[in-house]
mmCIF file of C-alpha atoms in Angstrom:
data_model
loop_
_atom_site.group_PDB
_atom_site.id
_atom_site.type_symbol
_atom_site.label_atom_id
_atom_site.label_comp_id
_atom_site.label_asym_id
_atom_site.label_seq_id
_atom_site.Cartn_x
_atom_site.Cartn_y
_atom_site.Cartn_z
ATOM 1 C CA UNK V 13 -1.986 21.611 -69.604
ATOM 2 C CA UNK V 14 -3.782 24.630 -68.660
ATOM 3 C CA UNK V 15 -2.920 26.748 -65.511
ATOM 4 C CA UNK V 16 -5.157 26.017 -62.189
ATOM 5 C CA UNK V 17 -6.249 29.211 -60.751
ATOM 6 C CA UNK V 18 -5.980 29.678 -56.774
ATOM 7 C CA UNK V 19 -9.626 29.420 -56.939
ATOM 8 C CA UNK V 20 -9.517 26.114 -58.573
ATOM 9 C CA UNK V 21 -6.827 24.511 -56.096
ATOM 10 C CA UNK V 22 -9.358 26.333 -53.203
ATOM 11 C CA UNK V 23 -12.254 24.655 -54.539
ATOM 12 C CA UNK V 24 -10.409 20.903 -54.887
ATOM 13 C CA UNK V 25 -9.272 21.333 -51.389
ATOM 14 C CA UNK V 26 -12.793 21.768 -49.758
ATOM 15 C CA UNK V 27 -13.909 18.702 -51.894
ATOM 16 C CA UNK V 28 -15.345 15.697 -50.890
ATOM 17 C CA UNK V 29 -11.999 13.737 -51.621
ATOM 18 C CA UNK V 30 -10.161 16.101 -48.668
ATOM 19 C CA UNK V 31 -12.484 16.063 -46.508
ATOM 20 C CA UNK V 32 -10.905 15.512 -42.704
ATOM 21 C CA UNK V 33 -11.266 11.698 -41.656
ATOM 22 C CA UNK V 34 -9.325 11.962 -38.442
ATOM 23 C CA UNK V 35 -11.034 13.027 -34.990
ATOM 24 C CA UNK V 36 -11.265 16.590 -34.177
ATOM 25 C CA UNK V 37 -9.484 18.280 -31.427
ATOM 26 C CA UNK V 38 -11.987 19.750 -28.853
ATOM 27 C CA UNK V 39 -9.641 21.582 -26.780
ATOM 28 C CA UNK V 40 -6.151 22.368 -26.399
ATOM 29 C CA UNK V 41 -3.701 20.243 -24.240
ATOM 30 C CA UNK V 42 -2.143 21.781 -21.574
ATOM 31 C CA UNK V 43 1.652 23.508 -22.392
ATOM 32 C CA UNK V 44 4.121 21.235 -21.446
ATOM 33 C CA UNK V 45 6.476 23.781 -20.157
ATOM 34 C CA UNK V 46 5.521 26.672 -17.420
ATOM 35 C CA UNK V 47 3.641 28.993 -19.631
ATOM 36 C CA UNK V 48 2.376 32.428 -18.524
ATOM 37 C CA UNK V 49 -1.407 32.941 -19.153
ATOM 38 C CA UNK V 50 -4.359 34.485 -18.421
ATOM 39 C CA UNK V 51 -7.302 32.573 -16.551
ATOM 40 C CA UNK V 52 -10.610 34.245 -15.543
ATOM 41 C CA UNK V 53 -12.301 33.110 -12.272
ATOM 42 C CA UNK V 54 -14.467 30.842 -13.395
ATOM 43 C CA UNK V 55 -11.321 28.936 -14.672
ATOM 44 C CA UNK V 56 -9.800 28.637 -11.551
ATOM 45 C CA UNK V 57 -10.510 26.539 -8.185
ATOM 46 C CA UNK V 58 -8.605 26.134 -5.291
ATOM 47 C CA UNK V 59 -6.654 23.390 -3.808
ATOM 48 C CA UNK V 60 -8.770 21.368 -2.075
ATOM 49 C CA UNK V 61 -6.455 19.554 0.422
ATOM 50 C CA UNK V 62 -5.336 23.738 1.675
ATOM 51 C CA UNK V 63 -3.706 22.657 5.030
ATOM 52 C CA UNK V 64 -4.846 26.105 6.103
ATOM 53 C CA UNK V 65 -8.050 25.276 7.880
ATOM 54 C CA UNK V 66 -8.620 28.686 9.546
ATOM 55 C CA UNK V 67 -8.793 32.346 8.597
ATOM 56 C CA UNK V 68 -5.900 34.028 7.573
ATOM 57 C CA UNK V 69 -4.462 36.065 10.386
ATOM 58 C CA UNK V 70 -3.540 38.682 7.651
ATOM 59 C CA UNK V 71 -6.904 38.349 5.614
ATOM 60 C CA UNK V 72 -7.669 41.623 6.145
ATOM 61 C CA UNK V 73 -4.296 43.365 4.941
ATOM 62 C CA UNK V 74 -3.885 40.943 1.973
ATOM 63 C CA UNK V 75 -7.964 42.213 1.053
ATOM 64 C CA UNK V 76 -6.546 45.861 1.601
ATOM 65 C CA UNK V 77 -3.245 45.311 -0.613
ATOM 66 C CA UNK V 78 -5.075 43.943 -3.114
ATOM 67 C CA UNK V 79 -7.958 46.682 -3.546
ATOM 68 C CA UNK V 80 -5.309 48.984 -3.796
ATOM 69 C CA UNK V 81 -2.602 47.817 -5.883
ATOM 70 C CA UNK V 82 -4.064 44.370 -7.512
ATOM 71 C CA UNK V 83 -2.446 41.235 -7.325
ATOM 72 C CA UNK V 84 1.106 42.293 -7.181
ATOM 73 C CA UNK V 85 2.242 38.193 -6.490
ATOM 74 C CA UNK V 86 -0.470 35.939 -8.477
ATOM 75 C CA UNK V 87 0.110 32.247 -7.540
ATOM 76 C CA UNK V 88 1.357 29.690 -9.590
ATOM 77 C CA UNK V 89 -1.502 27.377 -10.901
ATOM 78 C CA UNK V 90 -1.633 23.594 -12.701
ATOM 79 C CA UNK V 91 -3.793 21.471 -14.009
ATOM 80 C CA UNK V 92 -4.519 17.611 -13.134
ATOM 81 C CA UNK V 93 -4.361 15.686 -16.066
ATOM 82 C CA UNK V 94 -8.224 15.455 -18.088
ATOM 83 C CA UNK V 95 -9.440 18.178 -15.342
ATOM 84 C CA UNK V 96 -11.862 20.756 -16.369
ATOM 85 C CA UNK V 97 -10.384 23.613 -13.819
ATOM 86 C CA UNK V 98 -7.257 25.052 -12.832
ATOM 87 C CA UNK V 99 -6.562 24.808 -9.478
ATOM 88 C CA UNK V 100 -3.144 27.332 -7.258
ATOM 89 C CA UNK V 101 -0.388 25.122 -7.250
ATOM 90 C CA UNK V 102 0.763 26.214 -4.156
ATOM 91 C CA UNK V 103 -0.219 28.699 -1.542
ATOM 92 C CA UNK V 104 -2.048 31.085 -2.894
ATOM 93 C CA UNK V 105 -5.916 30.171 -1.637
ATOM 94 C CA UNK V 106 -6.214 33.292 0.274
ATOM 95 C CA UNK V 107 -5.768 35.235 -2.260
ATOM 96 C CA UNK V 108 -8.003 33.364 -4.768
ATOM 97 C CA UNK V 109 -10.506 34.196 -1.796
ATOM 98 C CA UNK V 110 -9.900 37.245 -1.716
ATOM 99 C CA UNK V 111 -10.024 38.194 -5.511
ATOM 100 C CA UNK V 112 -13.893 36.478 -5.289
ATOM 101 C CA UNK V 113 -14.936 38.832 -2.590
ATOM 102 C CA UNK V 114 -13.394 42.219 -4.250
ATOM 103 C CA UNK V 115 -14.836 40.692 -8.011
ATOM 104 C CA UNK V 116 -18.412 40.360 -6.238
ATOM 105 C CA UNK V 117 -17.716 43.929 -4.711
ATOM 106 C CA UNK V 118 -16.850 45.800 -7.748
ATOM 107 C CA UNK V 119 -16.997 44.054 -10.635
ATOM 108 C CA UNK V 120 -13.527 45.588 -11.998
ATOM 109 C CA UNK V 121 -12.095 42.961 -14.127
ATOM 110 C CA UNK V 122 -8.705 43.117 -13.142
ATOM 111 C CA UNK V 123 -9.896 41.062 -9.937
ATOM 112 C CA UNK V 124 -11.928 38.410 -12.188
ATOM 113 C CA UNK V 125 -8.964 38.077 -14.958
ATOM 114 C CA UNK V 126 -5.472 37.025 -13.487
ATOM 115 C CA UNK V 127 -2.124 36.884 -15.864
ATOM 116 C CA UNK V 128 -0.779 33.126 -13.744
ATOM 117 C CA UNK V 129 2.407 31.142 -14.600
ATOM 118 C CA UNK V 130 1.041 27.708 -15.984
ATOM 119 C CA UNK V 131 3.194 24.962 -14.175
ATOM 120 C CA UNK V 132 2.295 21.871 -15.926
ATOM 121 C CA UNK V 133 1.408 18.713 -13.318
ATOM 122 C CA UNK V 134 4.240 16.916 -12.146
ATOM 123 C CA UNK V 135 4.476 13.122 -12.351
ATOM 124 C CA UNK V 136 4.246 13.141 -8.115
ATOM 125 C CA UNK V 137 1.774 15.889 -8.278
ATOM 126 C CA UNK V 138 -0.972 15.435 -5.296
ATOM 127 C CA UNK V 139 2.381 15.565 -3.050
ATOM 128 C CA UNK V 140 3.877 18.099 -4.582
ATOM 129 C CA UNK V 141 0.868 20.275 -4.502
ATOM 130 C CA UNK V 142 0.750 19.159 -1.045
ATOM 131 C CA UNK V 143 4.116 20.124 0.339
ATOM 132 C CA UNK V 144 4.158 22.994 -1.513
ATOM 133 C CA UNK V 145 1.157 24.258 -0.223
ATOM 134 C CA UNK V 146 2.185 23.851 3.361
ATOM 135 C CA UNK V 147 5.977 25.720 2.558
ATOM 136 C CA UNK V 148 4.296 28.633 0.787
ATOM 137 C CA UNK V 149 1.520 28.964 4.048
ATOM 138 C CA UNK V 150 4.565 29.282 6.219
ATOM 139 C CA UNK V 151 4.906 32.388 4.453
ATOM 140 C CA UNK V 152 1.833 33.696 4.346
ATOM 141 C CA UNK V 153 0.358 34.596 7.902
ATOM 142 C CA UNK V 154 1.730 31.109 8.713
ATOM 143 C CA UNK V 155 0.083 27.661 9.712
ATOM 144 C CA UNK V 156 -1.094 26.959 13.542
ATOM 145 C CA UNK V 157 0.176 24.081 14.984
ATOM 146 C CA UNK V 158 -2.359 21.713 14.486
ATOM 147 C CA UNK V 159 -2.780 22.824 10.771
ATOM 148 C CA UNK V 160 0.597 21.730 10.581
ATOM 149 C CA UNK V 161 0.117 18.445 11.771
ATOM 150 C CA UNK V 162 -2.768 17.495 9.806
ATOM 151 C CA UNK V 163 -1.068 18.749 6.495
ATOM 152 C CA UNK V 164 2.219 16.149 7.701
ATOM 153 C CA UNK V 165 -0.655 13.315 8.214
ATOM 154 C CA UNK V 166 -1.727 14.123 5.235
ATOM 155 C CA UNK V 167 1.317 13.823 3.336
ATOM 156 C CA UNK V 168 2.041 10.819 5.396
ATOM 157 C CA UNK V 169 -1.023 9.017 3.503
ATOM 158 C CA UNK V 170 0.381 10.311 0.055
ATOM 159 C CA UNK V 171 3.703 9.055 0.223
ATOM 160 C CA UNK V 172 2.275 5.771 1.895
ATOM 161 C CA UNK V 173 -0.195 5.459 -1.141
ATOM 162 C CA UNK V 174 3.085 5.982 -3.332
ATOM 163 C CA UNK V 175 5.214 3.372 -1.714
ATOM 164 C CA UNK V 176 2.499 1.112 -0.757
ATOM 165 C CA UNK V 177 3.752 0.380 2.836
ATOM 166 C CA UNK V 178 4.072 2.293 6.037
ATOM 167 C CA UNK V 179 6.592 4.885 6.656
ATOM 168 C CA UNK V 180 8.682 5.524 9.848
ATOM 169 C CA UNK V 181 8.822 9.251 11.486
ATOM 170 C CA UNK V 182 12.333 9.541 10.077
ATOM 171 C CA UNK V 183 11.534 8.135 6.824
ATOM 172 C CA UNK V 184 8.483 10.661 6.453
ATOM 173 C CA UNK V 185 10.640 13.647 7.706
ATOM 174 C CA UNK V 186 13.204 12.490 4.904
ATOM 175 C CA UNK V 187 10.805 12.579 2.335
ATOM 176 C CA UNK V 188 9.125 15.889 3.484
ATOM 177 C CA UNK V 189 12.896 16.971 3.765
ATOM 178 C CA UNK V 190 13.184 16.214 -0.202
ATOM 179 C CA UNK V 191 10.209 17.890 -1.469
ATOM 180 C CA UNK V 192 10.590 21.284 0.112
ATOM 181 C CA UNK V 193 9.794 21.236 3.448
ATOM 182 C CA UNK V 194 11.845 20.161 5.987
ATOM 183 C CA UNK V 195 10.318 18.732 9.821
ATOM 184 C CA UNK V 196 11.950 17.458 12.359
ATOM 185 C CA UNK V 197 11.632 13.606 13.559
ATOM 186 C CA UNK V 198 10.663 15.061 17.239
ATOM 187 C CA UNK V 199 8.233 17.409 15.816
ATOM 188 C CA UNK V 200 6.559 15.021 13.721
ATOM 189 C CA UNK V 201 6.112 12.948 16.762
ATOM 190 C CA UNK V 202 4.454 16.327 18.491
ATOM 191 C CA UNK V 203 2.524 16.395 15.842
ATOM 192 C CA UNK V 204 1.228 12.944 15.942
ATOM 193 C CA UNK V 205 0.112 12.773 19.775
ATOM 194 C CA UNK V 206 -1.748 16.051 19.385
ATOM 195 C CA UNK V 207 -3.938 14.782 16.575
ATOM 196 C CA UNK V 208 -4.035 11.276 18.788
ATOM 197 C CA UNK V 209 -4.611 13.012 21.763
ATOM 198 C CA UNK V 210 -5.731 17.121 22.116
ATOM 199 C CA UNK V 211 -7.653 17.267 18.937
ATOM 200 C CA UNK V 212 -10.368 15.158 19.923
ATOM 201 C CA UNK V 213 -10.088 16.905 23.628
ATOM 202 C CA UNK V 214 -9.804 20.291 22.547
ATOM 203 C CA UNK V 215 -10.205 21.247 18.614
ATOM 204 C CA UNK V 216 -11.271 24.905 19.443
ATOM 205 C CA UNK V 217 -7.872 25.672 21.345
ATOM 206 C CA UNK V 218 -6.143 23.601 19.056
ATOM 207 C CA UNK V 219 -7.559 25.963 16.073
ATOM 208 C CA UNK V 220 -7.271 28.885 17.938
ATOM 209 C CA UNK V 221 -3.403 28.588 17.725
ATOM 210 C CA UNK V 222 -1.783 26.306 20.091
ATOM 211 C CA UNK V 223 1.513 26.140 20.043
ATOM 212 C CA UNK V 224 3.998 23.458 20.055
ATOM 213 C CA UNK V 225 5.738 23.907 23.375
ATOM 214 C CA UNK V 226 2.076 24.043 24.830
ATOM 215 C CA UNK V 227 1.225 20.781 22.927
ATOM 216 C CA UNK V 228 4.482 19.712 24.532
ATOM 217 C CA UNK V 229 3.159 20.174 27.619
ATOM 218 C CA UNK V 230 -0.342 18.574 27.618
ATOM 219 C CA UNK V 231 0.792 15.512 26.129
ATOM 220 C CA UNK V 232 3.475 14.753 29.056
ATOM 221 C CA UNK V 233 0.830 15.114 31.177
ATOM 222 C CA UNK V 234 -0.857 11.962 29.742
#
């Protein structure tokens, strides 16, 4: 039998007869395990249910930080399963902000390409985005009052959707308890009356930064 040259076994191998038959792979899955990478900003989105409603009270010396030094903390991201985008896994919006406005301003590429931690999407992940988005805001030039509230109603209708019946005040401030971030039964019960209540009365003082003792004290007046 005569020798078969590498040429030979290269030229069988791009044959008809070994030809691929099974689907082709347009893109990569996701790692399964957190995975550092870089992600432009056309990659990235960010979290659309961002309890923080209103300007970051430290907007302005985040922007400054960042022209200056870069992005000394860049924010976790994910991925929801079959999505085309990243999206910041948890706090982290300002910032993604922020890198858009400097990009636009200078066009230096180390505010359009970010090196992220991948953190693949948990099983529970809307709520886990969720609550972590509201921990990581405390902070972060914190969350007013009412911000607050609305990101616990919010989380309320997750973990309602998840258990597919109504949940108590003490059973929701369990559950927030579990996943990172931990309010009070009589707080949650603030929190409540001055959605119910204020918000419809007064969203601008709300917004502006009410705080909880002076919720406290409108609502007894009801």
């Amino acid at each position: 039998m005569s020798d078969i040259s590498p040429q030979d076994v290269a030229n069988k191998l791009l044959s008809d007869g070994f030809s691929r038959s099974g689907p082709v792979a347009s893109t990569l899955s996701d790692p399964i395990a957190d995975t550092p990478m870089v992600v432009t900003l056309d990659e990235l989105r960010p979290y659309e249910l961002d309890p923080r409603l209103t300007r970051n009270p430290l907007y302005d010396d985040i922007k400054a930080s960042i022209r200056e030094r870069g992005l000394d903390s860049p924010p976790p991201i994910t991925r929801r399963p079959g999505a085309a985008h990243f999206i910041i896994r948890n706090g982290g919006n300002t910032r993604l902000a922020i890198l858009r406005e400097l990009w636009g301003e200078t066009r230096d590429e180390r505010f359009f390409r970010i090196a992220c931690l991948f953190r693949p999407w948990p099983e529970r992940g809307e709520i886990i985005a969720l609550t972590g988005h509201l921990a990581e805001n405390e902070l972060h030039g914190g969350l007013s009052f009412i911000e607050r509230a609305l990101g616990v109603q919010k989380a309320r209708e997750l973990y309602e959707q998840e258990t597919g019946k109504p949940l108590s005040q003490s059973e929701l401030a369990r559950r927030l308890k579990a996943d990172g971030y931990p309010v009070p039964q009589p707080h949650i019960s603030r929190m409540q009356e001055a959605i119910q209540y204020l918000l419809p009365a007064i969203p601008t003082v709300l917004y502006a930064g009410l705080g909880r003792h002076q919720v406290e004290q409108l609502t007894s007046l009801r």
